[in-house]
CSV table of C-alpha atoms and ligand atoms in Angstrom, one decimal:
chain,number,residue,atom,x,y,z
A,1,UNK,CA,-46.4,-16.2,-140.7
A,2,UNK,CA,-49.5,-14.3,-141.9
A,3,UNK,CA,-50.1,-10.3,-142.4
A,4,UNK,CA,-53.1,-9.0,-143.4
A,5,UNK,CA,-53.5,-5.6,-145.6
A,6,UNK,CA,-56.2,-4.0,-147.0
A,7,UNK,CA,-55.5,-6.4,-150.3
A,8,UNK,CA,-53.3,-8.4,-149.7
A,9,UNK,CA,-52.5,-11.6,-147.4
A,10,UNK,CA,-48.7,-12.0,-147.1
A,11,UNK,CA,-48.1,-15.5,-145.8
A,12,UNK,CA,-45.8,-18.6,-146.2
A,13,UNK,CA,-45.6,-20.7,-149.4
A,14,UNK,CA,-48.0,-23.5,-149.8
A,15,UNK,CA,-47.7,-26.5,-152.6
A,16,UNK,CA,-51.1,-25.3,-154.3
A,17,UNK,CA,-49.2,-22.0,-155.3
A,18,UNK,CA,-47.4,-23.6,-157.8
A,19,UNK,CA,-49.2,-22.4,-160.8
A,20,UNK,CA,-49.3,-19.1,-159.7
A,21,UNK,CA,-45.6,-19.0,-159.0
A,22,UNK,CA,-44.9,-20.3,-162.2
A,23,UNK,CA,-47.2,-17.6,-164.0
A,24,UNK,CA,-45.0,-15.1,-162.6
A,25,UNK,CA,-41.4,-16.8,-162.5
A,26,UNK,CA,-41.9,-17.5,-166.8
A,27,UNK,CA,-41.7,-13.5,-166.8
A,28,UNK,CA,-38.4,-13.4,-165.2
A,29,UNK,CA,-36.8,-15.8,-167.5
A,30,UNK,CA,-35.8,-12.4,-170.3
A,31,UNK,CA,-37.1,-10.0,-167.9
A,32,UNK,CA,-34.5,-6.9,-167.2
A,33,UNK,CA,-34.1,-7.0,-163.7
A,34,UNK,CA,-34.3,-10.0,-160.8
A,35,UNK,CA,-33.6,-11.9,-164.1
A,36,UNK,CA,-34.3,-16.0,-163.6
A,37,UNK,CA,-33.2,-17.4,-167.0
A,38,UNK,CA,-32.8,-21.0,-166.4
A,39,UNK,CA,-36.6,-20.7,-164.6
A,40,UNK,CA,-39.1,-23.1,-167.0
A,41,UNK,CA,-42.3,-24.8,-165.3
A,42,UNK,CA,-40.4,-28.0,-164.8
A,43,UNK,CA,-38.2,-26.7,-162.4
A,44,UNK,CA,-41.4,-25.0,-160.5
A,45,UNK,CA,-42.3,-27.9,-158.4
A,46,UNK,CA,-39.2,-28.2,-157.1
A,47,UNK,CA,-39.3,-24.6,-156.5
A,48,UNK,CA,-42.6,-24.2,-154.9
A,49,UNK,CA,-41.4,-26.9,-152.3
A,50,UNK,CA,-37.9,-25.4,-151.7
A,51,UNK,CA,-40.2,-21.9,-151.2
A,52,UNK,CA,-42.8,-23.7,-149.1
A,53,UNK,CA,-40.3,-24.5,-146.8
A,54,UNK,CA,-38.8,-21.4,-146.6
A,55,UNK,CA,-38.7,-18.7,-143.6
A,56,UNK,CA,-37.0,-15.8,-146.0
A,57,UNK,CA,-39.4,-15.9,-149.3
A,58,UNK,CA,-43.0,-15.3,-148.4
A,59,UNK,CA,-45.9,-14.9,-150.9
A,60,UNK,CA,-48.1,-12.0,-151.8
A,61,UNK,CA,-51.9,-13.7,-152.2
A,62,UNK,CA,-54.0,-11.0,-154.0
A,63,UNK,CA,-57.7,-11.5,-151.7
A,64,UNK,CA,-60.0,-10.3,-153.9
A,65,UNK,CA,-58.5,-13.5,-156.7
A,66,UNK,CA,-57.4,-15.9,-153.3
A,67,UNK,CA,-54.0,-15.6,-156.5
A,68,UNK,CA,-50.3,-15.8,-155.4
A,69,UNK,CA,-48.9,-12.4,-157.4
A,70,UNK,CA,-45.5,-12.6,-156.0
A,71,UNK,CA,-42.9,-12.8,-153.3
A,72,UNK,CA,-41.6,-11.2,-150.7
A,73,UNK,CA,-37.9,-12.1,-149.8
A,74,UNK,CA,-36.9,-11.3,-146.1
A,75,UNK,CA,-33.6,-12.6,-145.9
A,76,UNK,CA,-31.5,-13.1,-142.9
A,77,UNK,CA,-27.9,-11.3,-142.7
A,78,UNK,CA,-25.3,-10.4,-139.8
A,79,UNK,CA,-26.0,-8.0,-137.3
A,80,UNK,CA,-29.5,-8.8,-137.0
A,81,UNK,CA,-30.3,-7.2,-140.4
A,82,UNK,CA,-32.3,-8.1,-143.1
A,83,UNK,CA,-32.2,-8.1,-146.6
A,84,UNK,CA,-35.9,-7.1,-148.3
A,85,UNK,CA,-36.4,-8.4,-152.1
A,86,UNK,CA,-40.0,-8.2,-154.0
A,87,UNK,CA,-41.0,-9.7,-157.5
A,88,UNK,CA,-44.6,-9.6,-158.2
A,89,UNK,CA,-46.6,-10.7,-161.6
A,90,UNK,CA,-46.2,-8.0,-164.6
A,91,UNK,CA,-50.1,-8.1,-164.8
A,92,UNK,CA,-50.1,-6.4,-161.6
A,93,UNK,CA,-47.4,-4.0,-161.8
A,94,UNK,CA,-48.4,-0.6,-161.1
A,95,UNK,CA,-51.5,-0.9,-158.5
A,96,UNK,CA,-49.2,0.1,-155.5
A,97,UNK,CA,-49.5,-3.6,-154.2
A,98,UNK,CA,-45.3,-4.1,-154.3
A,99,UNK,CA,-45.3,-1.2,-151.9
A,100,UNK,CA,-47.9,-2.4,-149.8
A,101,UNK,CA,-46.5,-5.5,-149.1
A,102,UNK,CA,-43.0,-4.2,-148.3
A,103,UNK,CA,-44.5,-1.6,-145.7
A,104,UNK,CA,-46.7,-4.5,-144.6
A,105,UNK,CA,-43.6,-6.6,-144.0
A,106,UNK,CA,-41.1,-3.8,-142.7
A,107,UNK,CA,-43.5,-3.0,-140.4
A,108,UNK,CA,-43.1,-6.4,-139.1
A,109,UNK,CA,-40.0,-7.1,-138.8
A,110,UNK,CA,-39.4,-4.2,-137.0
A,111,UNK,CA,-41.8,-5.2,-134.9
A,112,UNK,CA,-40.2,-8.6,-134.3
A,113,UNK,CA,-36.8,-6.6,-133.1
A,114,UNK,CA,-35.4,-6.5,-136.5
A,115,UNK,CA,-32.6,-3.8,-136.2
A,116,UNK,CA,-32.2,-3.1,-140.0
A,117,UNK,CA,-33.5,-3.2,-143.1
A,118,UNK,CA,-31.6,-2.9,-146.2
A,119,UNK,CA,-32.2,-3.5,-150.2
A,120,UNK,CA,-30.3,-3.0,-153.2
A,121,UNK,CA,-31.2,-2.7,-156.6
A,122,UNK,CA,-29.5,-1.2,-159.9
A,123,UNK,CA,-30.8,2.5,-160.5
A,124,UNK,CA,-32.0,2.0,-163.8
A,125,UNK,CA,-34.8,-0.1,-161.8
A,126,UNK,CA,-36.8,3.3,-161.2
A,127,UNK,CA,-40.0,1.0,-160.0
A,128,UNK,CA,-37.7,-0.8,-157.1
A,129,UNK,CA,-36.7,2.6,-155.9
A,130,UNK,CA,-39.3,4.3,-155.9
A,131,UNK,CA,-41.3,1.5,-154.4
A,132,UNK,CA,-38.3,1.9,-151.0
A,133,UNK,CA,-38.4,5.8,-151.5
A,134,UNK,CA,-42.5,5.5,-151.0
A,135,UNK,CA,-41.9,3.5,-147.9
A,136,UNK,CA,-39.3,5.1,-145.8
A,137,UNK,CA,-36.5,3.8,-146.5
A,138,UNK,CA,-33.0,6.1,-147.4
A,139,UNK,CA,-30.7,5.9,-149.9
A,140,UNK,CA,-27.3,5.4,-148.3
A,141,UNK,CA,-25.1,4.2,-150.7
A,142,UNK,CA,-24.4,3.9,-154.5
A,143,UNK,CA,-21.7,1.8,-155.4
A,144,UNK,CA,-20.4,2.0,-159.2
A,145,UNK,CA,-19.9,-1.2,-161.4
A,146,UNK,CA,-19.8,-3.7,-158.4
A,147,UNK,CA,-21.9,-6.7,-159.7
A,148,UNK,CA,-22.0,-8.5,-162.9
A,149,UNK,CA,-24.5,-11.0,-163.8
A,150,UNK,CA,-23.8,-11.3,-167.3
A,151,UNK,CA,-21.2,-11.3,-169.8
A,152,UNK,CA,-20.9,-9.7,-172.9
A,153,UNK,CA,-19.8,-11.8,-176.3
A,154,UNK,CA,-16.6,-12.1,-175.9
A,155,UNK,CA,-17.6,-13.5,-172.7
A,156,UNK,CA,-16.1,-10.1,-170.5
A,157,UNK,CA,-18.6,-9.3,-167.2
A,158,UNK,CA,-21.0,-6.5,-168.0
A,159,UNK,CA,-20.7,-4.5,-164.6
A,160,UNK,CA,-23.7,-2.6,-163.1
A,161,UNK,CA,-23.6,-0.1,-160.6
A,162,UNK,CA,-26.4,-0.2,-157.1
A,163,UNK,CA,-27.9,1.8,-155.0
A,164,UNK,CA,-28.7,0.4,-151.5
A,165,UNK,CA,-31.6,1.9,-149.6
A,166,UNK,CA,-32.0,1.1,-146.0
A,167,UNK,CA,-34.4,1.7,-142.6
A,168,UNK,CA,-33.2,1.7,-139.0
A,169,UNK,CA,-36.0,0.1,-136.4
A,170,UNK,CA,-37.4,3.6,-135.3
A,171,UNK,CA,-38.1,1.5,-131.8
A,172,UNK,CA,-34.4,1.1,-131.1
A,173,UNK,CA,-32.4,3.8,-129.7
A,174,UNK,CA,-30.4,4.4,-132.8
A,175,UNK,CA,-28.3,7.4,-131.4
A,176,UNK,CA,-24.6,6.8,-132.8
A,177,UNK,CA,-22.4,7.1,-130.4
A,178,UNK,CA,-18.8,8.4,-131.7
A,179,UNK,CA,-16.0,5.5,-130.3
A,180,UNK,CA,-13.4,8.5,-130.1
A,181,UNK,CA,-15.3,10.5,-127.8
A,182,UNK,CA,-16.3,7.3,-125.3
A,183,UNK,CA,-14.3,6.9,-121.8
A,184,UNK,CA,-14.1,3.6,-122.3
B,201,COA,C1,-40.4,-3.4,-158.2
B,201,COA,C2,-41.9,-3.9,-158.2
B,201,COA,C3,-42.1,-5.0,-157.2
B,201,COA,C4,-42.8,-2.7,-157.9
B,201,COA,O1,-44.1,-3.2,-157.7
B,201,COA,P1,-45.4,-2.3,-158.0
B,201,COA,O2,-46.5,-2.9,-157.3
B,201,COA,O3,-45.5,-2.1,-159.4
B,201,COA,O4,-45.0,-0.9,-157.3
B,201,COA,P2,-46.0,0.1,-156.7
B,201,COA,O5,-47.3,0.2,-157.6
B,201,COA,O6,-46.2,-0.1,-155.3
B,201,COA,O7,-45.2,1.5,-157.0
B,201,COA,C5,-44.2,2.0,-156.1
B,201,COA,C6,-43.7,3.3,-156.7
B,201,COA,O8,-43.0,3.1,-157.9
B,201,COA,C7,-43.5,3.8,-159.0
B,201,COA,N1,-43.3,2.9,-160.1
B,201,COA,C8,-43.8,1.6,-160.2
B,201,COA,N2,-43.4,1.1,-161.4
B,201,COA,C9,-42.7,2.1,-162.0
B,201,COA,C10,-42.1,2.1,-163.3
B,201,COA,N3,-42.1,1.1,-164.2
B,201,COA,N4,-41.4,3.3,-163.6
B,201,COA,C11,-41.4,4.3,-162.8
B,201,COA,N5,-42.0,4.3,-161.6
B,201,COA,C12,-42.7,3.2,-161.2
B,201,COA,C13,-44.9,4.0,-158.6
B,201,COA,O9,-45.5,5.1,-159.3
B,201,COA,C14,-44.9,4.2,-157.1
B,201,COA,O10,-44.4,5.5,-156.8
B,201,COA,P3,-45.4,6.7,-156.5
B,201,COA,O11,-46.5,6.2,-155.6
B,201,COA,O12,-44.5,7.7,-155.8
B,201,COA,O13,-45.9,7.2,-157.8
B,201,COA,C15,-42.2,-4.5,-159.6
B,201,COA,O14,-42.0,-3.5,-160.6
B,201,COA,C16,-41.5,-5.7,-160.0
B,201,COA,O15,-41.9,-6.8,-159.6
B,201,COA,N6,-40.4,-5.6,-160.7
B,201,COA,C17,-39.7,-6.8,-161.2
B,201,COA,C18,-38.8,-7.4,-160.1
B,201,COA,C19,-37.8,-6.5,-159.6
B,201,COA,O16,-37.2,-5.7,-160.3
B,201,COA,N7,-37.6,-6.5,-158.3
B,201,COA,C20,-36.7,-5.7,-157.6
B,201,COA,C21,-35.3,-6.1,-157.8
B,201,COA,S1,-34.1,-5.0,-157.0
């Protein structure tokens, strides 16, 4: 898989991005959000290969540095839906490259037949919304206190709410039909 965009190259994982995915995977071990904490360089090798190998996470290559600044995650779920993720490298937060990508690689999904694309993220993570806002897709639900990837001292779940934003192929004839008024 390869898409081209004005600045970026979003293609599959190769074994020589391992430095570059490490770079960027070190931030996530304290970061806030799409938190990695057991991520060190050690484990990246293993990584990079599991990644390489992988049709759901693809990575963002910067052109003008030929430099892996992050992932993509297209993952596959039920209904022929998919799931969109992004992390990309603090150092290039900011440049409007996480919304390129993700336009770049909703366009082609859709484009592949995809019927819909969803994402989810906790609404304190104003870039991650902002960045689906920017390119199309809707919020459709916000679900209060439904995850927990932490626990507090006393080792209780610290629950966070999400919204989940989504896009509907605008190929597909998406016209919801209402079962109660069908003959059948
Ligand atoms: C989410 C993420 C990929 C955004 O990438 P990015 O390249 O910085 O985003 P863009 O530059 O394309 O910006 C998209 C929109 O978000 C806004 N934005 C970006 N960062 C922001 C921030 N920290 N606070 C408020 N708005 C922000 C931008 O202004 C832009 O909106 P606008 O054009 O309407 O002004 C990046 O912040 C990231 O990697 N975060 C850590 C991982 C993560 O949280 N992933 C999502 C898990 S759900």
């Amino acid at each position: 898989m390869k898409i081209e965009t004005t600045d970026l190259i979003i293609r599959n994982f190769e074994l020589e991005d391992e430095k570059d995915l490490c770079e960027y995977m070190l931030q996530r071990v304290h970061a806030q959000f799409e938190r990695y904490p057991d991520f060190t360089c050690q484990k990246s090798h293993e990584e990079i290969v599991s990644r390489a190998q992988s049709d759901e996470f693809f990575a963002i290559e910067l052109k003008k540095e030929h430099k892996v600044i992050g992932n993509i995650y297209l993952g596959k779920r039920n209904f022929n839906s998919r799931e969109l993720g992004y992390v990309l490298n603090e150092n290039y937060h900011k440049k409007g490259y996480g919304s390129e990508a993700s336009k770049a690689m909703v366009a082609f999904a859709f484009a592949q037949g995809v019927h819909r694309i969803y994402a989810e993220c906790a609404p304190q993570n104003i870039a991650s919304w902002k960045l689906m806002e920017k390119i199309g897709l809707e919020r459709e639900a916000f679900f209060k206190k439904n995850v927990s990837f932490r626990s507090d001292e006393e080792n209780n779940p610290i629950y966070w709410d999400t919204y989940v934003y989504a896009a509907l192929n605008p190929n597909e004839n998406t016209e919801i039909i209402d079962p109660r008024l069908s003959d059948g």
